[in-house]
mmCIF file with all atom_site columns, C-alpha atoms in Angstrom:
data_model
loop_
_atom_site.group_PDB
_atom_site.id
_atom_site.type_symbol
_atom_site.label_atom_id
_atom_site.label_alt_id
_atom_site.label_comp_id
_atom_site.label_asym_id
_atom_site.label_entity_id
_atom_site.label_seq_id
_atom_site.pdbx_PDB_ins_code
_atom_site.Cartn_x
_atom_site.Cartn_y
_atom_site.Cartn_z
_atom_site.occupancy
_atom_site.B_iso_or_equiv
_atom_site.pdbx_formal_charge
_atom_site.auth_seq_id
_atom_site.auth_comp_id
_atom_site.auth_asym_id
_atom_site.auth_atom_id
_atom_site.pdbx_PDB_model_num
ATOM 1   C CA . MET A 1 1   ? -25.065 -23.681 -14.150 1.00 0.00 ? 5   MET A CA 1
ATOM 2   C CA . LEU A 1 2   ? -24.361 -24.173 -10.445 1.00 0.00 ? 6   LEU A CA 1
ATOM 3   C CA . GLN A 1 3   ? -27.872 -25.511 -9.822  1.00 0.00 ? 7   GLN A CA 1
ATOM 4   C CA . ASN A 1 4   ? -27.536 -27.849 -12.838 1.00 0.00 ? 8   ASN A CA 1
ATOM 5   C CA . MET A 1 5   ? -24.307 -29.232 -11.405 1.00 0.00 ? 9   MET A CA 1
ATOM 6   C CA . ILE A 1 6   ? -25.853 -29.773 -7.961  1.00 0.00 ? 10  ILE A CA 1
ATOM 7   C CA . HIS A 1 7   ? -28.852 -31.528 -9.527  1.00 0.00 ? 11  HIS A CA 1
ATOM 8   C CA . MET A 1 8   ? -26.524 -33.719 -11.635 1.00 0.00 ? 12  MET A CA 1
ATOM 9   C CA . ILE A 1 9   ? -24.415 -34.970 -8.699  1.00 0.00 ? 13  ILE A CA 1
ATOM 10  C CA . LYS A 1 10  ? -26.980 -35.110 -5.895  1.00 0.00 ? 14  LYS A CA 1
ATOM 11  C CA . GLY A 1 11  ? -27.495 -38.674 -4.662  1.00 0.00 ? 15  GLY A CA 1
ATOM 12  C CA . LYS A 1 12  ? -25.132 -40.198 -7.237  1.00 0.00 ? 16  LYS A CA 1
ATOM 13  C CA . ASN A 1 13  ? -21.818 -41.946 -6.737  1.00 0.00 ? 17  ASN A CA 1
ATOM 14  C CA . ILE A 1 14  ? -18.728 -40.975 -8.655  1.00 0.00 ? 18  ILE A CA 1
ATOM 15  C CA . GLU A 1 15  ? -18.712 -43.787 -11.199 1.00 0.00 ? 19  GLU A CA 1
ATOM 16  C CA . ASP A 1 16  ? -15.358 -42.981 -12.782 1.00 0.00 ? 20  ASP A CA 1
ATOM 17  C CA . ILE A 1 17  ? -12.647 -40.356 -13.119 1.00 0.00 ? 21  ILE A CA 1
ATOM 18  C CA . ASN A 1 18  ? -11.059 -40.188 -16.566 1.00 0.00 ? 22  ASN A CA 1
ATOM 19  C CA . LEU A 1 19  ? -8.261  -38.517 -18.460 1.00 0.00 ? 23  LEU A CA 1
ATOM 20  C CA . SER A 1 20  ? -8.404  -37.985 -22.185 1.00 0.00 ? 24  SER A CA 1
ATOM 21  C CA . GLY A 1 21  ? -5.229  -38.206 -24.188 1.00 0.00 ? 25  GLY A CA 1
ATOM 22  C CA . PHE A 1 22  ? -3.656  -40.046 -27.046 1.00 0.00 ? 26  PHE A CA 1
ATOM 23  C CA . ILE A 1 23  ? -1.659  -43.164 -27.766 1.00 0.00 ? 27  ILE A CA 1
ATOM 24  C CA . TYR A 1 24  ? 1.181   -43.719 -30.160 1.00 0.00 ? 28  TYR A CA 1
ATOM 25  C CA . LEU A 1 25  ? 3.334   -46.685 -31.099 1.00 0.00 ? 29  LEU A CA 1
ATOM 26  C CA . GLU A 1 26  ? 6.863   -46.546 -29.720 1.00 0.00 ? 30  GLU A CA 1
ATOM 27  C CA . GLU A 1 27  ? 9.844   -47.970 -31.566 1.00 0.00 ? 31  GLU A CA 1
ATOM 28  C CA . LYS A 1 28  ? 9.803   -51.078 -29.345 1.00 0.00 ? 32  LYS A CA 1
ATOM 29  C CA . GLY A 1 29  ? 6.273   -51.971 -30.490 1.00 0.00 ? 33  GLY A CA 1
ATOM 30  C CA . VAL A 1 30  ? 4.494   -50.835 -27.326 1.00 0.00 ? 34  VAL A CA 1
ATOM 31  C CA . TYR A 1 31  ? 1.708   -48.256 -27.343 1.00 0.00 ? 35  TYR A CA 1
ATOM 32  C CA . GLU A 1 32  ? 2.199   -45.386 -24.914 1.00 0.00 ? 36  GLU A CA 1
ATOM 33  C CA . PHE A 1 33  ? -0.652  -43.358 -23.429 1.00 0.00 ? 37  PHE A CA 1
ATOM 34  C CA . THR A 1 34  ? -0.027  -39.638 -23.030 1.00 0.00 ? 38  THR A CA 1
ATOM 35  C CA . PRO A 1 35  ? -2.670  -37.879 -20.927 1.00 0.00 ? 39  PRO A CA 1
ATOM 36  C CA . MET A 1 36  ? -3.789  -34.342 -21.656 1.00 0.00 ? 40  MET A CA 1
ATOM 37  C CA . LEU A 1 37  ? -3.954  -33.137 -18.051 1.00 0.00 ? 41  LEU A CA 1
ATOM 38  C CA . THR A 1 38  ? -5.713  -29.959 -19.089 1.00 0.00 ? 42  THR A CA 1
ATOM 39  C CA . PHE A 1 39  ? -8.953  -32.006 -18.998 1.00 0.00 ? 43  PHE A CA 1
ATOM 40  C CA . ILE A 1 40  ? -10.317 -34.304 -16.280 1.00 0.00 ? 44  ILE A CA 1
ATOM 41  C CA . TYR A 1 41  ? -13.726 -35.980 -16.420 1.00 0.00 ? 45  TYR A CA 1
ATOM 42  C CA . VAL A 1 42  ? -15.740 -37.108 -13.399 1.00 0.00 ? 46  VAL A CA 1
ATOM 43  C CA . LYS A 1 43  ? -18.682 -39.373 -14.243 1.00 0.00 ? 47  LYS A CA 1
ATOM 44  C CA . PHE A 1 44  ? -21.995 -39.172 -12.378 1.00 0.00 ? 48  PHE A CA 1
ATOM 45  C CA . GLY A 1 45  ? -24.693 -41.375 -13.918 1.00 0.00 ? 49  GLY A CA 1
ATOM 46  C CA . GLU A 1 46  ? -24.834 -40.764 -17.647 1.00 0.00 ? 50  GLU A CA 1
ATOM 47  C CA . GLU A 1 47  ? -23.055 -37.386 -17.605 1.00 0.00 ? 51  GLU A CA 1
ATOM 48  C CA . TYR A 1 48  ? -19.617 -36.022 -16.839 1.00 0.00 ? 52  TYR A CA 1
ATOM 49  C CA . LEU A 1 49  ? -18.303 -32.967 -15.103 1.00 0.00 ? 53  LEU A CA 1
ATOM 50  C CA . GLU A 1 50  ? -15.547 -31.722 -17.375 1.00 0.00 ? 54  GLU A CA 1
ATOM 51  C CA . PHE A 1 51  ? -12.765 -29.868 -15.559 1.00 0.00 ? 55  PHE A CA 1
ATOM 52  C CA . ALA A 1 52  ? -10.603 -27.824 -17.927 1.00 0.00 ? 56  ALA A CA 1
ATOM 53  C CA . SER A 1 53  ? -7.534  -25.796 -17.059 1.00 0.00 ? 57  SER A CA 1
ATOM 54  C CA . ILE A 1 54  ? -7.865  -22.339 -18.627 1.00 0.00 ? 58  ILE A CA 1
ATOM 55  C CA . GLU A 1 55  ? -6.261  -18.886 -18.570 1.00 0.00 ? 59  GLU A CA 1
ATOM 56  C CA . GLN A 1 56  ? -2.716  -20.227 -18.787 1.00 0.00 ? 60  GLN A CA 1
ATOM 57  C CA . TYR A 1 57  ? -3.219  -22.880 -16.106 1.00 0.00 ? 61  TYR A CA 1
ATOM 58  C CA . SER A 1 58  ? -4.574  -20.471 -13.507 1.00 0.00 ? 62  SER A CA 1
ATOM 59  C CA . ARG A 1 59  ? -8.317  -21.248 -13.397 1.00 0.00 ? 63  ARG A CA 1
ATOM 60  C CA . LEU A 1 60  ? -10.808 -24.064 -13.885 1.00 0.00 ? 64  LEU A CA 1
ATOM 61  C CA . ARG A 1 61  ? -13.739 -24.187 -16.263 1.00 0.00 ? 65  ARG A CA 1
ATOM 62  C CA . ILE A 1 62  ? -16.364 -26.728 -15.218 1.00 0.00 ? 66  ILE A CA 1
ATOM 63  C CA . THR A 1 63  ? -19.076 -27.854 -17.607 1.00 0.00 ? 67  THR A CA 1
ATOM 64  C CA . ILE A 1 64  ? -21.520 -30.740 -17.887 1.00 0.00 ? 68  ILE A CA 1
ATOM 65  C CA . VAL A 1 65  ? -20.908 -32.899 -20.949 1.00 0.00 ? 69  VAL A CA 1
ATOM 66  C CA . PRO A 1 66  ? -22.550 -36.133 -22.206 1.00 0.00 ? 70  PRO A CA 1
ATOM 67  C CA . SER A 1 67  ? -19.247 -37.824 -23.051 1.00 0.00 ? 71  SER A CA 1
ATOM 68  C CA . ILE A 1 68  ? -15.488 -37.502 -22.847 1.00 0.00 ? 72  ILE A CA 1
ATOM 69  C CA . ARG A 1 69  ? -14.171 -35.122 -25.465 1.00 0.00 ? 73  ARG A CA 1
ATOM 70  C CA . HIS A 1 70  ? -10.810 -35.016 -27.169 1.00 0.00 ? 74  HIS A CA 1
ATOM 71  C CA . ASP A 1 71  ? -10.491 -31.256 -27.443 1.00 0.00 ? 75  ASP A CA 1
ATOM 72  C CA . PHE A 1 72  ? -7.009  -31.177 -28.947 1.00 0.00 ? 76  PHE A CA 1
ATOM 73  C CA . GLU A 1 73  ? -5.440  -31.683 -32.348 1.00 0.00 ? 77  GLU A CA 1
ATOM 74  C CA . LEU A 1 74  ? -3.872  -34.988 -33.262 1.00 0.00 ? 78  LEU A CA 1
ATOM 75  C CA . VAL A 1 75  ? -1.163  -35.411 -35.851 1.00 0.00 ? 79  VAL A CA 1
ATOM 76  C CA . GLU A 1 76  ? -0.534  -38.534 -37.903 1.00 0.00 ? 80  GLU A CA 1
ATOM 77  C CA . ASP A 1 77  ? 0.106   -41.728 -35.898 1.00 0.00 ? 81  ASP A CA 1
ATOM 78  C CA . LEU A 1 78  ? -1.535  -40.328 -32.744 1.00 0.00 ? 82  LEU A CA 1
ATOM 79  C CA . TYR A 1 79  ? -4.892  -41.809 -31.749 1.00 0.00 ? 83  TYR A CA 1
ATOM 80  C CA . PRO A 1 80  ? -7.416  -40.507 -29.195 1.00 0.00 ? 84  PRO A CA 1
ATOM 81  C CA . ALA A 1 81  ? -7.580  -42.528 -25.973 1.00 0.00 ? 85  ALA A CA 1
ATOM 82  C CA . VAL A 1 82  ? -9.110  -42.483 -22.491 1.00 0.00 ? 86  VAL A CA 1
ATOM 83  C CA . SER A 1 83  ? -7.729  -43.743 -19.201 1.00 0.00 ? 87  SER A CA 1
ATOM 84  C CA . SER A 1 84  ? -9.574  -44.327 -15.941 1.00 0.00 ? 88  SER A CA 1
ATOM 85  C CA . ILE A 1 85  ? -7.768  -43.029 -12.862 1.00 0.00 ? 89  ILE A CA 1
ATOM 86  C CA . SER A 1 86  ? -10.442 -43.891 -10.270 1.00 0.00 ? 90  SER A CA 1
ATOM 87  C CA . ASP A 1 87  ? -8.377  -46.735 -8.833  1.00 0.00 ? 91  ASP A CA 1
ATOM 88  C CA . VAL A 1 88  ? -5.514  -44.306 -8.243  1.00 0.00 ? 92  VAL A CA 1
ATOM 89  C CA . VAL A 1 89  ? -7.516  -41.314 -6.979  1.00 0.00 ? 93  VAL A CA 1
ATOM 90  C CA . LEU A 1 90  ? -10.363 -42.779 -4.937  1.00 0.00 ? 94  LEU A CA 1
ATOM 91  C CA . ILE A 1 91  ? -9.683  -44.485 -1.605  1.00 0.00 ? 95  ILE A CA 1
ATOM 92  C CA . ASN A 1 92  ? -12.283 -47.155 -2.434  1.00 0.00 ? 96  ASN A CA 1
ATOM 93  C CA . PRO A 1 93  ? -13.394 -46.883 -6.084  1.00 0.00 ? 97  PRO A CA 1
ATOM 94  C CA . THR A 1 94  ? -16.290 -49.341 -5.705  1.00 0.00 ? 98  THR A CA 1
ATOM 95  C CA . SER A 1 95  ? -17.681 -47.865 -2.486  1.00 0.00 ? 99  SER A CA 1
ATOM 96  C CA . LEU A 1 96  ? -21.254 -46.654 -2.267  1.00 0.00 ? 100 LEU A CA 1
ATOM 97  C CA . THR A 1 97  ? -19.936 -43.740 -0.184  1.00 0.00 ? 101 THR A CA 1
ATOM 98  C CA . ASN A 1 98  ? -18.277 -41.976 -3.128  1.00 0.00 ? 102 ASN A CA 1
ATOM 99  C CA . MET A 1 99  ? -21.166 -39.497 -3.152  1.00 0.00 ? 103 MET A CA 1
ATOM 100 C CA . VAL A 1 100 ? -20.491 -35.796 -2.848  1.00 0.00 ? 104 VAL A CA 1
ATOM 101 C CA . SER A 1 101 ? -21.393 -34.411 0.587   1.00 0.00 ? 105 SER A CA 1
ATOM 102 C CA . SER A 1 102 ? -20.111 -30.860 0.034   1.00 0.00 ? 106 SER A CA 1
ATOM 103 C CA . ILE A 1 103 ? -18.320 -28.619 -2.435  1.00 0.00 ? 107 ILE A CA 1
ATOM 104 C CA . LYS A 1 104 ? -16.165 -25.575 -1.843  1.00 0.00 ? 108 LYS A CA 1
ATOM 105 C CA . ILE A 1 105 ? -15.582 -23.344 -4.874  1.00 0.00 ? 109 ILE A CA 1
ATOM 106 C CA . PHE A 1 106 ? -12.934 -20.620 -4.775  1.00 0.00 ? 110 PHE A CA 1
ATOM 107 C CA . ASN A 1 107 ? -13.578 -17.330 -6.610  1.00 0.00 ? 111 ASN A CA 1
ATOM 108 C CA . LEU A 1 108 ? -16.707 -18.576 -8.338  1.00 0.00 ? 112 LEU A CA 1
ATOM 109 C CA . GLU A 1 109 ? -17.793 -16.958 -11.584 1.00 0.00 ? 113 GLU A CA 1
ATOM 110 C CA . GLU A 1 110 ? -21.048 -18.492 -12.766 1.00 0.00 ? 114 GLU A CA 1
ATOM 111 C CA . LYS A 1 111 ? -22.046 -18.353 -16.410 1.00 0.00 ? 115 LYS A CA 1
ATOM 112 C CA . GLU A 1 112 ? -25.019 -19.860 -18.210 1.00 0.00 ? 116 GLU A CA 1
ATOM 113 C CA . ASN A 1 113 ? -23.328 -23.119 -19.246 1.00 0.00 ? 117 ASN A CA 1
ATOM 114 C CA . GLU A 1 114 ? -20.126 -23.159 -17.211 1.00 0.00 ? 118 GLU A CA 1
ATOM 115 C CA . ILE A 1 115 ? -18.503 -22.386 -13.911 1.00 0.00 ? 119 ILE A CA 1
ATOM 116 C CA . ILE A 1 116 ? -15.175 -20.571 -13.799 1.00 0.00 ? 120 ILE A CA 1
ATOM 117 C CA . CYS A 1 117 ? -13.196 -20.703 -10.564 1.00 0.00 ? 121 CYS A CA 1
ATOM 118 C CA . ASP A 1 118 ? -9.701  -20.764 -9.120  1.00 0.00 ? 122 ASP A CA 1
ATOM 119 C CA . SER A 1 119 ? -10.085 -24.293 -7.739  1.00 0.00 ? 123 SER A CA 1
ATOM 120 C CA . MET A 1 120 ? -12.646 -26.701 -6.311  1.00 0.00 ? 124 MET A CA 1
ATOM 121 C CA . LEU A 1 121 ? -12.686 -28.928 -3.243  1.00 0.00 ? 125 LEU A CA 1
ATOM 122 C CA . ILE A 1 122 ? -15.123 -31.844 -3.201  1.00 0.00 ? 126 ILE A CA 1
ATOM 123 C CA . LYS A 1 123 ? -15.753 -33.771 0.010   1.00 0.00 ? 127 LYS A CA 1
ATOM 124 C CA . LEU A 1 124 ? -17.243 -37.236 -0.297  1.00 0.00 ? 128 LEU A CA 1
ATOM 125 C CA . LYS A 1 125 ? -19.555 -38.977 2.176   1.00 0.00 ? 129 LYS A CA 1
ATOM 126 C CA . ASN A 1 126 ? -16.662 -41.294 3.105   1.00 0.00 ? 130 ASN A CA 1
ATOM 127 C CA . GLU A 1 127 ? -14.716 -38.158 4.199   1.00 0.00 ? 131 GLU A CA 1
ATOM 128 C CA . GLN A 1 128 ? -12.275 -38.297 1.263   1.00 0.00 ? 132 GLN A CA 1
ATOM 129 C CA . VAL A 1 129 ? -11.334 -34.897 -0.139  1.00 0.00 ? 133 VAL A CA 1
ATOM 130 C CA . LEU A 1 130 ? -10.751 -34.343 -3.871  1.00 0.00 ? 134 LEU A CA 1
ATOM 131 C CA . PHE A 1 131 ? -9.064  -31.028 -4.608  1.00 0.00 ? 135 PHE A CA 1
ATOM 132 C CA . PHE A 1 132 ? -8.864  -29.896 -8.236  1.00 0.00 ? 136 PHE A CA 1
ATOM 133 C CA . ASP A 1 133 ? -5.897  -27.548 -8.691  1.00 0.00 ? 137 ASP A CA 1
ATOM 134 C CA . PRO A 1 134 ? -5.322  -26.073 -12.184 1.00 0.00 ? 138 PRO A CA 1
ATOM 135 C CA . THR A 1 135 ? -2.070  -24.235 -11.348 1.00 0.00 ? 139 THR A CA 1
ATOM 136 C CA . PHE A 1 136 ? 0.399   -26.835 -12.579 1.00 0.00 ? 140 PHE A CA 1
ATOM 137 C CA . LEU A 1 137 ? 2.294   -26.440 -15.862 1.00 0.00 ? 141 LEU A CA 1
ATOM 138 C CA . SER A 1 138 ? 1.181   -29.881 -17.006 1.00 0.00 ? 142 SER A CA 1
ATOM 139 C CA . GLY A 1 139 ? -2.478  -29.212 -16.203 1.00 0.00 ? 143 GLY A CA 1
ATOM 140 C CA . ILE A 1 140 ? -4.876  -30.116 -13.410 1.00 0.00 ? 144 ILE A CA 1
ATOM 141 C CA . ASN A 1 141 ? -3.652  -31.890 -10.310 1.00 0.00 ? 145 ASN A CA 1
ATOM 142 C CA . ILE A 1 142 ? -6.114  -33.899 -8.205  1.00 0.00 ? 146 ILE A CA 1
ATOM 143 C CA . GLY A 1 143 ? -5.108  -34.372 -4.604  1.00 0.00 ? 147 GLY A CA 1
ATOM 144 C CA . GLY A 1 144 ? -6.480  -34.592 -1.127  1.00 0.00 ? 148 GLY A CA 1
ATOM 145 C CA . ILE A 1 145 ? -6.337  -32.212 1.788   1.00 0.00 ? 149 ILE A CA 1
ATOM 146 C CA . GLU A 1 146 ? -2.550  -31.963 1.396   1.00 0.00 ? 150 GLU A CA 1
ATOM 147 C CA . GLN A 1 147 ? -2.959  -30.619 -2.138  1.00 0.00 ? 151 GLN A CA 1
ATOM 148 C CA . TYR A 1 148 ? -5.482  -28.075 -0.844  1.00 0.00 ? 152 TYR A CA 1
ATOM 149 C CA . GLU A 1 149 ? -3.072  -26.902 1.868   1.00 0.00 ? 153 GLU A CA 1
ATOM 150 C CA . PHE A 1 150 ? -0.245  -26.621 -0.697  1.00 0.00 ? 154 PHE A CA 1
ATOM 151 C CA . TRP A 1 151 ? -2.504  -24.528 -2.948  1.00 0.00 ? 155 TRP A CA 1
ATOM 152 C CA . ARG A 1 152 ? -3.541  -22.251 -0.059  1.00 0.00 ? 156 ARG A CA 1
ATOM 153 C CA . ILE A 1 153 ? 0.100   -21.608 0.932   1.00 0.00 ? 157 ILE A CA 1
ATOM 154 C CA . HIS A 1 154 ? 0.976   -20.640 -2.640  1.00 0.00 ? 158 HIS A CA 1
ATOM 155 C CA . ASN A 1 155 ? -2.180  -18.568 -3.179  1.00 0.00 ? 159 ASN A CA 1
ATOM 156 C CA . GLU A 1 156 ? -2.192  -16.310 -0.147  1.00 0.00 ? 160 GLU A CA 1
ATOM 157 C CA . GLU A 1 157 ? -4.459  -13.572 -1.516  1.00 0.00 ? 161 GLU A CA 1
ATOM 158 C CA . GLU A 1 158 ? -8.009  -13.487 -0.168  1.00 0.00 ? 162 GLU A CA 1
ATOM 159 C CA . LYS A 1 159 ? -10.352 -15.906 -1.939  1.00 0.00 ? 163 LYS A CA 1
ATOM 160 C CA . GLN A 1 160 ? -14.120 -15.767 -2.053  1.00 0.00 ? 164 GLN A CA 1
ATOM 161 C CA . GLU A 1 161 ? -15.406 -19.204 -1.008  1.00 0.00 ? 165 GLU A CA 1
ATOM 162 C CA . VAL A 1 162 ? -18.797 -20.660 -1.928  1.00 0.00 ? 166 VAL A CA 1
ATOM 163 C CA . TYR A 1 163 ? -19.692 -23.638 0.263   1.00 0.00 ? 167 TYR A CA 1
ATOM 164 C CA . ILE A 1 164 ? -22.475 -25.981 -0.884  1.00 0.00 ? 168 ILE A CA 1
ATOM 165 C CA . GLU A 1 165 ? -23.752 -28.861 1.192   1.00 0.00 ? 169 GLU A CA 1
ATOM 166 C CA . ILE A 1 166 ? -25.299 -31.571 -0.972  1.00 0.00 ? 170 ILE A CA 1
#
């Protein structure tokens, strides 16, 4: 799976970063979007890396999927929805330098169709760092180097690191 992921992202820009969730109509007649932060999707070309928070918000599962999934149950009056967060997360969302230059995976467990890990740090060619941290009660937090440092302070035990230069 690791080689599939490298092949998928090599030479491609991050086109979008998405949250799946649902919308519902509030009493005031306005629809509200509620994200399901247990899933984050990063688009490269025609495919997505799906980041899922698993094992009671302690680890990440990373898979390659063809489209954004709504992997949760909806009750009546709730409708599946997607929101782009690229403008909030990326320093320059339209830059041609939003290509991955390196990846650092912590406590990697590779399976045939998925990667399981404690967290992942992605460094872009423009030097921006995207750190995917699954240890929050609401789901996955994406941050920069500050988020990585916060995670390291609160996860002091020794971590196996796999560094991949793209």
